[in-house]
Every structure is written in C-alpha cells, then in structure tokens.
Amino acid sequence: MSTHSQNAPSVTSLTIRAAKGKRKLTMLTAYDYSSATLVDECGIDMILVGDSLGMVMLGRDDTISVTMDEMIHHCRAVTRGAKQALVIADMPFMSYEPGVETAMKNAARLFQEGNARAVKLEGGHDVVPQIAALVKAGIPVVGHIGLTPQRVATLGGFKVQGKTADAALKLIEEAKALEAAGAFCIVLEAIPATIAKRITESVGVPTIGIGAGKDCDGQVLVFHDLLGLFDRFVPKFVKQYANLGEIASKAIGDYKAEVESGAFPGQEHGFAMPRNEEDKLEG
Ligand code: KIV
C-alpha cells in the first residue's frame, strides 16, 4: 500500500528537526532496493541503512566487522528504491572513532558513493568533534546513545543502559552535547522509558527510540525484526507485526513439493509454439 503521493516533498534533516512536538516520526532499516521501495512507499520518514545488516543480512554475530565498502554497497541499493524518505547511513565501527579526519573522509564516501543524505554514528562526548565537523561540512548527523552495539565488547553485552541515577544523568548530558554539536536527531537505544522521556524533554531535537519507551519523538525498528524474518535473536523491545518467515517457509515448501510432484510448472506458466511450426518439426 502506497501512502506517499507522487509529488510529496522529500524528507530532509530540516523536516525531521521541525517535526519535534508536532507529530511522531518513523524510522525503519532497509538494506536493499526492494525493501527500501516498500518502506518508502509506506511513507516511513527515515530509512536507516543500519550496520545491523552485518547480522540480519550477512549472518554475523555482531556489527563490528561491517566495512565501509559493505555499507556503500547496500546504501546505493537503498537509495535507488527510496524516493521520498531520508536515507541515513550508519558509519561502521572505526570509520569515525579515530578522529575528525577519518570521520570526514568516510562520511564523504557514504554521501558521494553511497548517495546517503545523512549519517549516524554512535557515542557521546567522545564523538562531539566529529559531529561538529561533519555538520559544518554540510553532512547531517544522527546521534546514537544508550546501548551502542559497536561498543558491545566494553558494555559487556547487549544490555539495557542508564539504569543507575549516575548513568541516567550521563545520558542526559550526552544527548545535550550531541544536540549542541549539531546532530539533527538522536537515537536512544535500550534505556529505561522514564530516562528516555527526560532526555526527550531536555533536548530541542527529536529523539528516536528503540527499546526506550513511548515518549520519544519517534521510533525505529529493524526491518527483519518487524516482519518476523530474523529469529536468531529477538530483543524484548521488538514487536513483530507479521511473521513473514513462516509465510515464506510455507511458500518455499509448497514450491519444492510441487516441483517434486510435477504440479509446477503448469501449462499457464509455459510458452507454446505455433501449431504449423511444430508440424514442420514432425514432418
Ligand atoms: O544498525 C541499526 O539497525 C541501528 C538501529 C537498531 C538503530 O543502529
């Protein structure tokens, strides 16, 4: 179902920023042309080419090994399918942490080669210089705090963050620092709902929650999680709106059975030769 009108204006970082307090924002991941087309036509505001692709598309255990070349490859496919949604590319592990110069070089590649129109990077005060430099150079940036999967090794696993008063205060300060650096929105991942609400009230840019309660300015989910296409690891915060895995599995099983029994292909799936030409072969 397409909810976007042909002439609807493209979503930009400015549209997103201006939506705070006026309407809820939607973000969903996509990693290829077909899924991006689907997501875009449903009117989702932002498509995130997340480094979660390392897990749901490439079958790895975490996001750490995702490379710039992989991100660019998937980003190009997504941007061919997204006509109106704002396409945001995740900056992979170690593509921005070393410093401003590295971040600039890699964000420029995601823009120029991947055709992304914004980038997302994980971290708090430590990435403020990178965000400020990117924004100054004309690259819109989404921040990401709370559970930051690229730091899973130092966080001790995929764990809820901000559960002590000190940790919660630190998150609020980090969100303010990201806003001051120029981030146009901030993803809050796996933090208590009350803290996400406080953060949302403390900053002037939209917060986009994932496992952060209903009071964020918007929500984000992973495409495969929402559709029930990835069941190796389903976090508590995921709502499966469909079980496409089950539907696909039944369809593939039916196909196998019909090929094996000879029921597929039917006459209607094939091509006929004109009778007179066929007669020539016989004669
Ligand atoms: O990589 C990703 O998909 C993400 C979202 C979970 C926010 O960062």
Short mmCIF file of C-alpha atoms and ligand atoms in Angstrom, two decimals:
data_model
loop_
_atom_site.label_atom_id
_atom_site.label_comp_id
_atom_site.label_asym_id
_atom_site.label_seq_id
_atom_site.Cartn_x
_atom_site.Cartn_y
_atom_site.Cartn_z
CA MET A 1 0.00 0.00 0.00
CA SER A 2 1.48 3.32 -1.03
CA THR A 3 0.74 6.22 1.32
CA HIS A 4 3.10 8.66 -0.36
CA SER A 5 1.74 10.93 -3.04
CA GLN A 6 3.87 11.11 -6.20
CA ASN A 7 4.52 14.77 -5.54
CA ALA A 8 5.17 14.62 -1.80
CA PRO A 9 8.37 16.52 -0.99
CA SER A 10 11.42 14.51 0.02
CA VAL A 11 12.08 14.28 3.72
CA THR A 12 15.17 16.19 4.84
CA SER A 13 17.02 16.66 8.10
CA LEU A 14 15.24 20.01 8.42
CA THR A 15 11.80 18.37 8.05
CA ILE A 16 12.73 15.90 10.78
CA ARG A 17 14.01 18.54 13.15
CA ALA A 18 10.93 20.69 12.64
CA ALA A 19 8.58 17.78 13.42
CA LYS A 20 9.50 17.67 17.12
CA GLY A 21 6.42 18.13 19.26
CA LYS A 22 4.14 18.21 16.21
CA ARG A 23 3.92 14.57 15.12
CA LYS A 24 5.57 11.22 15.80
CA LEU A 25 8.43 10.28 13.49
CA THR A 26 9.07 6.88 11.91
CA MET A 27 12.37 5.25 11.04
CA LEU A 28 12.92 1.73 9.73
CA THR A 29 16.02 -0.02 8.46
CA ALA A 30 16.36 -1.31 4.89
CA TYR A 31 19.37 -2.80 3.17
CA ASP A 32 18.41 -3.33 -0.47
CA TYR A 33 16.36 -1.90 -3.35
CA SER A 34 13.18 -3.97 -2.87
CA SER A 35 12.84 -3.43 0.85
CA ALA A 36 13.67 0.27 0.52
CA THR A 37 10.97 0.66 -2.15
CA LEU A 38 8.44 -0.99 0.13
CA VAL A 39 9.39 1.10 3.16
CA ASP A 40 9.46 4.31 1.14
CA GLU A 41 6.05 3.68 -0.42
CA CYS A 42 4.56 3.15 3.05
CA GLY A 43 5.52 6.72 3.92
CA ILE A 44 8.16 5.98 6.56
CA ASP A 45 10.09 9.22 7.24
CA MET A 46 13.62 7.88 7.52
CA ILE A 47 15.31 4.75 6.15
CA LEU A 48 18.34 3.70 8.13
CA VAL A 49 20.92 1.60 6.32
CA GLY A 50 21.98 0.22 9.67
CA ASP A 51 25.15 -1.69 10.34
CA SER A 52 22.70 -4.25 11.75
CA LEU A 53 22.99 -5.52 8.16
CA GLY A 54 26.05 -7.40 9.42
CA MET A 55 23.72 -9.56 11.49
CA VAL A 56 20.42 -9.75 9.57
CA MET A 57 21.81 -9.72 6.01
CA LEU A 58 25.26 -11.22 6.41
CA GLY A 59 24.70 -13.63 9.31
CA ARG A 60 27.46 -12.34 11.57
CA ASP A 61 27.27 -12.30 15.38
CA ASP A 62 27.57 -8.53 15.78
CA THR A 63 28.06 -5.30 13.83
CA ILE A 64 31.78 -4.86 14.47
CA SER A 65 33.10 -6.37 11.24
CA VAL A 66 30.90 -4.35 8.86
CA THR A 67 33.11 -2.41 6.45
CA MET A 68 32.77 0.90 4.63
CA ASP A 69 32.60 -0.92 1.29
CA GLU A 70 29.72 -3.08 2.54
CA MET A 71 27.86 -0.03 3.82
CA ILE A 72 28.30 1.78 0.50
CA HIS A 73 27.18 -1.27 -1.49
CA HIS A 74 23.90 -1.54 0.49
CA CYS A 75 23.40 2.23 0.61
CA ARG A 76 23.50 2.52 -3.17
CA ALA A 77 20.80 -0.14 -3.49
CA VAL A 78 18.60 1.52 -0.86
CA THR A 79 18.87 4.98 -2.37
CA ARG A 80 17.70 3.59 -5.74
CA GLY A 81 14.47 2.50 -4.02
CA ALA A 82 13.88 5.46 -1.68
CA LYS A 83 12.18 8.31 -3.47
CA GLN A 84 10.98 10.40 -0.53
CA ALA A 85 12.32 9.01 2.74
CA LEU A 86 15.54 10.44 4.15
CA VAL A 87 18.25 7.78 3.75
CA ILE A 88 20.66 7.67 6.68
CA ALA A 89 23.82 5.55 6.54
CA ASP A 90 25.38 4.09 9.66
CA MET A 91 29.07 4.87 9.98
CA PRO A 92 30.66 1.47 10.69
CA PHE A 93 33.00 0.63 13.56
CA MET A 94 36.30 2.55 13.40
CA SER A 95 35.17 4.72 10.48
CA TYR A 96 34.87 7.77 12.79
CA GLU A 97 36.29 6.92 16.23
CA PRO A 98 39.94 7.65 15.30
CA GLY A 99 39.19 11.36 14.74
CA VAL A 100 37.72 14.13 12.65
CA GLU A 101 39.79 13.46 9.54
CA THR A 102 38.80 9.78 9.36
CA ALA A 103 35.15 10.65 10.03
CA MET A 104 35.14 13.31 7.28
CA LYS A 105 36.71 11.01 4.72
CA ASN A 106 34.29 8.14 5.43
CA ALA A 107 31.13 10.24 5.74
CA ALA A 108 32.01 11.84 2.39
CA ARG A 109 32.22 8.35 0.83
CA LEU A 110 28.76 7.44 2.23
CA PHE A 111 27.45 10.68 0.70
CA GLN A 112 29.24 10.62 -2.63
CA GLU A 113 29.47 6.88 -3.38
CA GLY A 114 26.51 5.63 -1.33
CA ASN A 115 24.17 8.57 -2.06
CA ALA A 116 23.10 8.74 1.60
CA ARG A 117 21.71 12.08 2.75
CA ALA A 118 22.68 11.79 6.43
CA VAL A 119 24.95 9.62 8.58
CA LYS A 120 24.51 8.10 12.03
CA LEU A 121 27.30 7.49 14.49
CA GLU A 122 27.36 6.01 17.97
CA GLY A 123 28.73 7.69 21.08
CA GLY A 124 28.52 10.67 23.44
CA HIS A 125 31.05 13.36 24.30
CA ASP A 126 33.83 11.42 22.58
CA VAL A 127 32.27 11.93 19.12
CA VAL A 128 31.29 15.60 19.55
CA PRO A 129 34.26 16.92 17.48
CA GLN A 130 33.43 14.54 14.63
CA ILE A 131 29.74 15.55 14.61
CA ALA A 132 30.57 19.26 14.70
CA ALA A 133 32.99 18.91 11.77
CA LEU A 134 30.58 16.85 9.66
CA VAL A 135 27.69 19.23 10.21
CA LYS A 136 29.94 22.19 9.40
CA ALA A 137 30.87 20.45 6.15
CA GLY A 138 27.19 20.02 5.23
CA ILE A 139 26.59 16.41 6.29
CA PRO A 140 23.54 15.99 8.56
CA VAL A 141 24.26 13.71 11.53
CA VAL A 142 22.09 11.46 13.69
CA GLY A 143 23.49 10.67 17.15
CA HIS A 144 23.05 7.32 18.91
CA ILE A 145 23.40 6.77 22.66
CA GLY A 146 22.37 4.17 25.26
CA LEU A 147 23.10 0.67 24.03
CA THR A 148 25.62 1.29 21.27
CA PRO A 149 26.18 -2.11 19.59
CA GLN A 150 29.59 -1.17 18.18
CA ARG A 151 30.81 -0.97 21.81
CA VAL A 152 29.26 -4.25 22.86
CA ALA A 153 32.67 -5.53 23.98
CA THR A 154 33.15 -2.73 26.51
CA LEU A 155 29.46 -2.65 27.52
CA GLY A 156 29.69 -6.34 28.45
CA GLY A 157 26.98 -7.48 26.02
CA PHE A 158 23.69 -6.24 24.59
CA LYS A 159 22.45 -4.75 27.89
CA VAL A 160 19.99 -2.05 28.91
CA GLN A 161 21.87 1.21 29.69
CA GLY A 162 21.18 4.10 32.09
CA LYS A 163 19.78 2.04 34.93
CA THR A 164 21.52 3.96 37.73
CA ALA A 165 20.94 7.65 38.52
CA ASP A 166 24.57 8.45 37.58
CA ALA A 167 24.32 6.61 34.27
CA ALA A 168 20.98 8.29 33.50
CA LEU A 169 22.40 11.77 34.20
CA LYS A 170 25.35 10.95 31.95
CA LEU A 171 22.97 10.02 29.13
CA ILE A 172 21.08 13.31 29.52
CA GLU A 173 24.37 15.24 29.35
CA GLU A 174 25.46 13.25 26.31
CA ALA A 175 22.21 13.99 24.48
CA LYS A 176 22.63 17.72 25.17
CA ALA A 177 26.22 17.58 23.90
CA LEU A 178 25.15 15.85 20.68
CA GLU A 179 22.49 18.48 20.10
CA ALA A 180 24.99 21.27 20.75
CA ALA A 181 27.39 19.65 18.27
CA GLY A 182 24.68 19.83 15.59
CA ALA A 183 23.03 16.39 15.49
CA PHE A 184 19.54 16.78 13.98
CA CYS A 185 18.11 13.82 15.86
CA ILE A 186 19.27 11.26 18.39
CA VAL A 187 18.60 7.52 18.55
CA LEU A 188 18.07 6.26 22.12
CA GLU A 189 18.59 2.51 22.34
CA ALA A 190 17.65 0.22 25.24
CA ILE A 191 17.27 2.68 28.10
CA PRO A 192 14.52 2.95 30.72
CA ALA A 193 11.42 4.72 29.39
CA THR A 194 11.48 7.34 32.16
CA ILE A 195 15.04 8.35 31.25
CA ALA A 196 14.19 8.50 27.54
CA LYS A 197 11.30 10.82 28.43
CA ARG A 198 13.64 13.07 30.41
CA ILE A 199 16.13 13.15 27.55
CA THR A 200 13.34 13.92 25.07
CA GLU A 201 12.24 16.85 27.24
CA SER A 202 15.83 18.07 27.67
CA VAL A 203 16.75 18.46 24.00
CA GLY A 204 15.32 20.51 21.14
CA VAL A 205 15.93 17.84 18.50
CA PRO A 206 13.79 14.71 18.04
CA THR A 207 14.68 11.53 19.89
CA ILE A 208 14.09 8.25 18.08
CA GLY A 209 13.63 5.33 20.44
CA ILE A 210 14.32 1.64 20.15
CA GLY A 211 13.61 -0.04 23.46
CA ALA A 212 13.27 3.41 25.02
CA GLY A 213 9.53 3.69 25.63
CA LYS A 214 6.69 5.60 24.05
CA ASP A 215 7.65 9.14 24.98
CA CYS A 216 10.43 9.50 22.40
CA ASP A 217 9.63 11.74 19.43
CA GLY A 218 9.75 8.75 17.10
CA GLN A 219 10.57 5.06 16.89
CA VAL A 220 12.94 2.88 14.89
CA LEU A 221 12.91 -0.87 14.28
CA VAL A 222 14.96 -3.27 12.22
CA PHE A 223 13.09 -4.36 9.04
CA HIS A 224 13.66 -8.08 9.65
CA ASP A 225 12.50 -7.82 13.28
CA LEU A 226 9.27 -6.00 12.42
CA LEU A 227 8.39 -8.56 9.74
CA GLY A 228 9.47 -11.69 11.61
CA LEU A 229 12.29 -12.53 9.22
CA PHE A 230 15.08 -12.94 11.80
CA ASP A 231 14.52 -15.09 14.83
CA ARG A 232 18.10 -15.90 15.88
CA PHE A 233 17.89 -13.13 18.45
CA VAL A 234 14.68 -11.19 19.18
CA PRO A 235 15.19 -8.39 21.73
CA LYS A 236 12.36 -7.66 24.22
CA PHE A 237 11.69 -4.30 22.59
CA VAL A 238 10.83 -5.80 19.21
CA LYS A 239 7.23 -6.03 18.11
CA GLN A 240 6.74 -8.46 15.24
CA TYR A 241 3.93 -7.04 13.13
CA ALA A 242 3.94 -10.06 10.83
CA ASN A 243 5.55 -13.46 10.62
CA LEU A 244 6.85 -13.37 7.06
CA GLY A 245 9.41 -16.03 7.94
CA GLU A 246 6.58 -18.52 8.44
CA ILE A 247 4.78 -17.40 5.28
CA ALA A 248 7.99 -17.63 3.23
CA SER A 249 8.83 -21.02 4.65
CA LYS A 250 5.40 -22.39 3.69
CA ALA A 251 5.66 -20.93 0.17
CA ILE A 252 9.12 -22.41 -0.37
CA GLY A 253 7.95 -25.79 0.95
CA ASP A 254 4.93 -25.70 -1.42
CA TYR A 255 7.22 -24.89 -4.36
CA LYS A 256 9.52 -27.81 -3.51
CA ALA A 257 6.60 -30.21 -3.19
CA GLU A 258 5.03 -29.09 -6.48
CA VAL A 259 8.30 -29.37 -8.43
CA GLU A 260 8.87 -32.83 -6.99
CA SER A 261 5.29 -33.96 -7.77
CA GLY A 262 5.26 -32.38 -11.25
CA ALA A 263 2.42 -29.97 -10.37
CA PHE A 264 4.64 -26.99 -11.17
CA PRO A 265 5.08 -25.57 -13.76
CA GLY A 266 1.54 -25.75 -15.17
CA GLN A 267 0.65 -25.10 -18.79
CA GLU A 268 -0.15 -21.49 -17.92
CA HIS A 269 3.50 -20.90 -16.89
CA GLY A 270 4.96 -22.01 -20.23
CA PHE A 271 5.14 -20.90 -23.85
CA ALA A 272 3.57 -22.59 -26.87
CA MET A 273 4.93 -22.81 -30.40
CA PRO A 274 2.54 -22.09 -33.34
CA ARG A 275 0.99 -25.38 -34.38
CA ASN A 276 2.12 -25.12 -38.03
CA GLU A 277 5.73 -24.63 -36.93
CA GLU A 278 5.52 -27.60 -34.65
CA ASP A 279 4.12 -29.68 -37.52
CA LYS A 280 7.20 -28.80 -39.60
CA LEU A 281 9.39 -30.38 -36.95
CA GLU A 282 7.44 -33.58 -37.14
CA GLY A 283 7.20 -33.70 -40.91
O1 KIV B 1 22.10 -0.68 12.91
C1 KIV B 1 20.92 -0.46 13.23
O2 KIV B 1 19.98 -1.06 12.70
C2 KIV B 1 20.67 0.53 14.27
C3 KIV B 1 19.27 0.64 14.80
C4 KIV B 1 18.95 -0.52 15.65
C5 KIV B 1 19.04 1.93 15.48
O3 KIV B 1 21.55 1.21 14.67
#
